[in-house]
Amino acid sequence: MVAEETDDAPAAVRSLLAAGVDAFACFGPLDATVRAARQLAAAGFDGPRWMQHLLYGSEFPRQAGAAGEGWYVVTAAVDATALKTERARAFTTAWRRLHGSVPGPYAAEAYDTARMLLAEFARTVPARGGHRPKRAALGGRMAKATYTGVSRGYAFGDFHEYHSDNQGWSDNTFVHQVRDGRFVQRGSLTDLQRAAEA
């Protein structure tokens, strides 16, 4: 445990290595995680290494370089290129055609959010007159909206929170690993649990 806004992380890493840990999790900001990655690599530590979910899609692979190889992150963000559904394939194909590259981190979520918002916006505009809807009316519609996106369905609970049951949460939470300087999706928590049980 390292106190926030202190720089005693190197001492903490040394202490953990001296204690013989066989896995390491760093939930600090980018710069602290990069320093930890370098320190672990210099010590020859090759056990599982985990970073916080906010670092998915960050500059971690580039900044950490070789020291960042093999690090894991768990997040609800999906790499659409790793999915086998028709919806994900269509999204990836359209993205490649438009941008000349594979979809980057959070591309599917951004696409789904924009499409869901535009769909509800269109439903809120009166059929005649075409006046812009009141913000409150659109907000009310969004809270009741359901939408099927690239990788998941979207629905909201009584308090406008994202609604997902335990199975949905497991199906839509993904493990990514840094490989060859980029984040590579290894599967959902459900996929990995099934693999472990096989």
Coordinates of C-alpha atoms in Angstrom, one line a residue:
M1 CA 0.0 0.0 0.0
V2 CA 1.4 3.4 -1.1
A3 CA 0.0 6.6 0.3
E4 CA -1.6 8.9 -2.4
E5 CA 0.6 11.8 -3.7
T6 CA 3.8 10.4 -2.2
D7 CA 6.7 9.0 -4.1
D8 CA 7.4 6.0 -2.0
A9 CA 6.3 3.5 -4.6
P10 CA 9.8 2.3 -5.5
A11 CA 10.4 1.4 -1.8
A12 CA 7.0 -0.4 -1.8
V13 CA 7.9 -2.4 -4.9
R14 CA 11.3 -3.4 -3.4
S15 CA 9.5 -4.5 -0.2
L16 CA 7.0 -6.6 -2.1
L17 CA 9.8 -8.2 -4.2
A18 CA 11.8 -9.0 -1.0
A19 CA 8.7 -10.6 0.4
G20 CA 8.6 -13.0 -2.6
V21 CA 5.2 -12.0 -4.1
D22 CA 4.2 -14.0 -7.2
A23 CA 1.8 -11.5 -8.6
F24 CA 1.7 -7.7 -8.6
A25 CA -1.1 -5.2 -9.0
C26 CA -0.6 -1.4 -9.4
F27 CA -3.6 0.8 -9.2
G28 CA -1.8 4.1 -9.4
P29 CA -1.7 6.7 -12.2
L30 CA 0.2 6.1 -15.5
D31 CA 3.6 7.5 -14.5
A32 CA 3.7 5.4 -11.3
T33 CA 2.6 2.3 -13.1
V34 CA 5.3 2.8 -15.8
R35 CA 7.9 3.2 -13.0
A36 CA 6.7 0.1 -11.3
A37 CA 6.8 -1.8 -14.6
R38 CA 10.4 -0.7 -15.2
Q39 CA 11.4 -1.6 -11.6
L40 CA 9.8 -5.1 -11.9
A41 CA 11.4 -5.7 -15.2
A42 CA 14.9 -4.7 -13.9
A43 CA 14.4 -7.1 -11.0
G44 CA 13.5 -9.9 -13.4
F45 CA 9.9 -10.3 -12.0
D46 CA 7.8 -12.1 -14.6
G47 CA 4.7 -13.1 -12.6
P48 CA 1.3 -11.7 -13.5
R49 CA 1.2 -7.9 -13.4
W50 CA -2.1 -5.9 -13.3
M51 CA -2.8 -2.2 -13.9
Q52 CA -6.0 -0.2 -13.1
H53 CA -8.8 -0.2 -15.6
L54 CA -8.3 3.6 -16.4
L55 CA -5.0 2.8 -18.0
Y56 CA -6.6 0.7 -20.8
G57 CA -6.0 2.6 -24.0
S58 CA -3.4 4.8 -22.4
E59 CA 0.2 5.5 -23.4
F60 CA 1.3 2.7 -21.0
P61 CA 2.6 0.3 -23.7
R62 CA 4.6 3.1 -25.4
Q63 CA 5.9 4.7 -22.2
A64 CA 6.8 1.4 -20.5
G65 CA 8.3 -0.2 -23.6
A66 CA 9.6 -3.7 -23.1
A67 CA 8.9 -3.4 -19.3
G68 CA 5.2 -3.2 -20.1
E69 CA 5.0 -6.4 -22.1
G70 CA 2.7 -8.9 -20.4
W71 CA 0.8 -6.5 -18.1
Y72 CA -2.9 -7.1 -17.8
V73 CA -5.9 -4.8 -17.4
V74 CA -9.6 -5.6 -16.8
T75 CA -12.2 -3.3 -18.2
A76 CA -15.7 -3.1 -19.7
A77 CA -14.1 -1.7 -22.8
V78 CA -14.1 -4.1 -25.7
D79 CA -11.8 -4.7 -28.7
A80 CA -14.4 -5.2 -31.4
T81 CA -11.8 -6.9 -33.6
A82 CA -11.6 -9.8 -31.1
L83 CA -15.4 -10.5 -31.2
K84 CA -16.9 -13.0 -33.6
T85 CA -20.4 -11.5 -33.8
E86 CA -21.8 -10.2 -37.1
R87 CA -22.4 -6.8 -35.5
A88 CA -18.8 -6.5 -34.4
R89 CA -17.5 -7.7 -37.8
A90 CA -19.6 -5.1 -39.6
F91 CA -18.4 -2.4 -37.2
T92 CA -14.7 -3.4 -37.7
T93 CA -15.1 -3.6 -41.5
A94 CA -16.8 -0.1 -41.7
W95 CA -14.1 1.4 -39.4
R96 CA -11.3 0.0 -41.5
R97 CA -12.9 1.3 -44.7
L98 CA -13.4 4.8 -43.2
H99 CA -10.2 5.1 -41.2
G100 CA -7.7 2.7 -42.7
S101 CA -7.0 1.0 -39.4
V102 CA -8.6 -1.2 -36.8
P103 CA -10.9 0.4 -34.2
G104 CA -8.9 1.8 -31.3
P105 CA -9.7 1.5 -27.5
Y106 CA -13.2 2.7 -26.7
A107 CA -14.2 3.1 -30.4
A108 CA -17.1 0.6 -30.0
E109 CA -18.3 2.3 -26.8
A110 CA -18.2 5.8 -28.4
Y111 CA -20.0 4.5 -31.5
D112 CA -22.7 2.8 -29.4
T113 CA -23.2 5.9 -27.2
A114 CA -23.5 8.3 -30.1
R115 CA -26.0 5.9 -32.0
M116 CA -28.1 5.4 -28.9
L117 CA -28.2 9.2 -28.2
L118 CA -29.1 10.0 -31.8
A119 CA -31.8 7.3 -31.9
E120 CA -33.4 8.7 -28.8
F121 CA -33.0 12.3 -30.1
A122 CA -34.8 11.3 -33.3
R123 CA -37.6 9.7 -31.3
T124 CA -38.0 12.8 -29.1
V125 CA -38.3 15.3 -32.0
P126 CA -42.0 15.8 -32.8
A127 CA -43.2 14.3 -36.1
R128 CA -44.5 17.7 -37.2
G129 CA -42.7 20.9 -36.6
G130 CA -39.3 19.4 -36.1
H131 CA -38.4 21.6 -33.1
R132 CA -35.4 20.6 -31.0
P133 CA -36.6 18.5 -28.0
K134 CA -36.3 19.9 -24.5
R135 CA -33.2 18.6 -22.8
A136 CA -35.3 17.2 -19.9
A137 CA -37.4 15.2 -22.4
L138 CA -34.3 13.7 -24.0
G139 CA -32.9 12.9 -20.6
G140 CA -36.1 11.2 -19.6
R141 CA -36.0 9.1 -22.8
M142 CA -32.3 8.2 -22.3
A143 CA -33.1 6.8 -18.8
K144 CA -35.7 4.4 -20.3
A145 CA -33.8 3.6 -23.5
T146 CA -32.6 0.1 -24.4
Y147 CA -30.1 -0.3 -27.2
T148 CA -28.2 -3.2 -28.7
G149 CA -24.7 -2.2 -29.4
V150 CA -21.5 -3.6 -31.0
S151 CA -20.7 -5.8 -28.0
R152 CA -23.6 -5.5 -25.5
G153 CA -27.0 -4.4 -24.8
Y154 CA -27.6 -1.1 -22.9
A155 CA -30.3 -0.6 -20.4
F156 CA -30.6 1.6 -17.3
G157 CA -32.0 1.0 -13.8
D158 CA -34.4 3.0 -11.6
F159 CA -31.6 5.5 -10.7
H160 CA -30.4 5.8 -14.3
E161 CA -27.4 3.6 -13.7
Y162 CA -26.2 1.1 -16.3
H163 CA -28.1 -2.1 -15.6
S164 CA -26.4 -5.5 -15.9
D165 CA -27.0 -8.8 -14.2
N166 CA -24.1 -10.9 -12.9
Q167 CA -23.9 -12.9 -16.1
G168 CA -24.1 -9.8 -18.2
W169 CA -21.3 -8.2 -16.1
S170 CA -19.1 -11.2 -16.6
D171 CA -19.8 -11.5 -20.3
N172 CA -19.1 -7.8 -20.9
T173 CA -15.9 -7.4 -18.8
F174 CA -12.8 -8.1 -20.7
V175 CA -9.2 -8.9 -19.9
H176 CA -6.6 -7.2 -22.1
Q177 CA -2.8 -7.9 -22.1
V178 CA 0.0 -5.7 -23.4
R179 CA 1.6 -7.6 -26.3
D180 CA 4.0 -6.2 -28.9
G181 CA 3.4 -2.6 -27.6
R182 CA -0.4 -2.7 -27.8
F183 CA -3.4 -3.8 -25.7
V184 CA -4.7 -7.2 -26.9
Q185 CA -8.0 -8.6 -25.7
R186 CA -7.7 -12.1 -24.2
G187 CA -11.4 -12.7 -23.6
S188 CA -14.3 -11.9 -21.3
L189 CA -14.3 -12.9 -17.7
T190 CA -16.8 -15.6 -18.7
D191 CA -14.5 -16.9 -21.5
L192 CA -11.6 -17.1 -19.1
Q193 CA -13.6 -18.8 -16.4
R194 CA -14.8 -21.4 -18.9
A195 CA -11.2 -22.0 -20.0
A196 CA -10.0 -22.4 -16.5
E197 CA -12.7 -24.9 -15.8
A198 CA -12.0 -27.0 -18.9

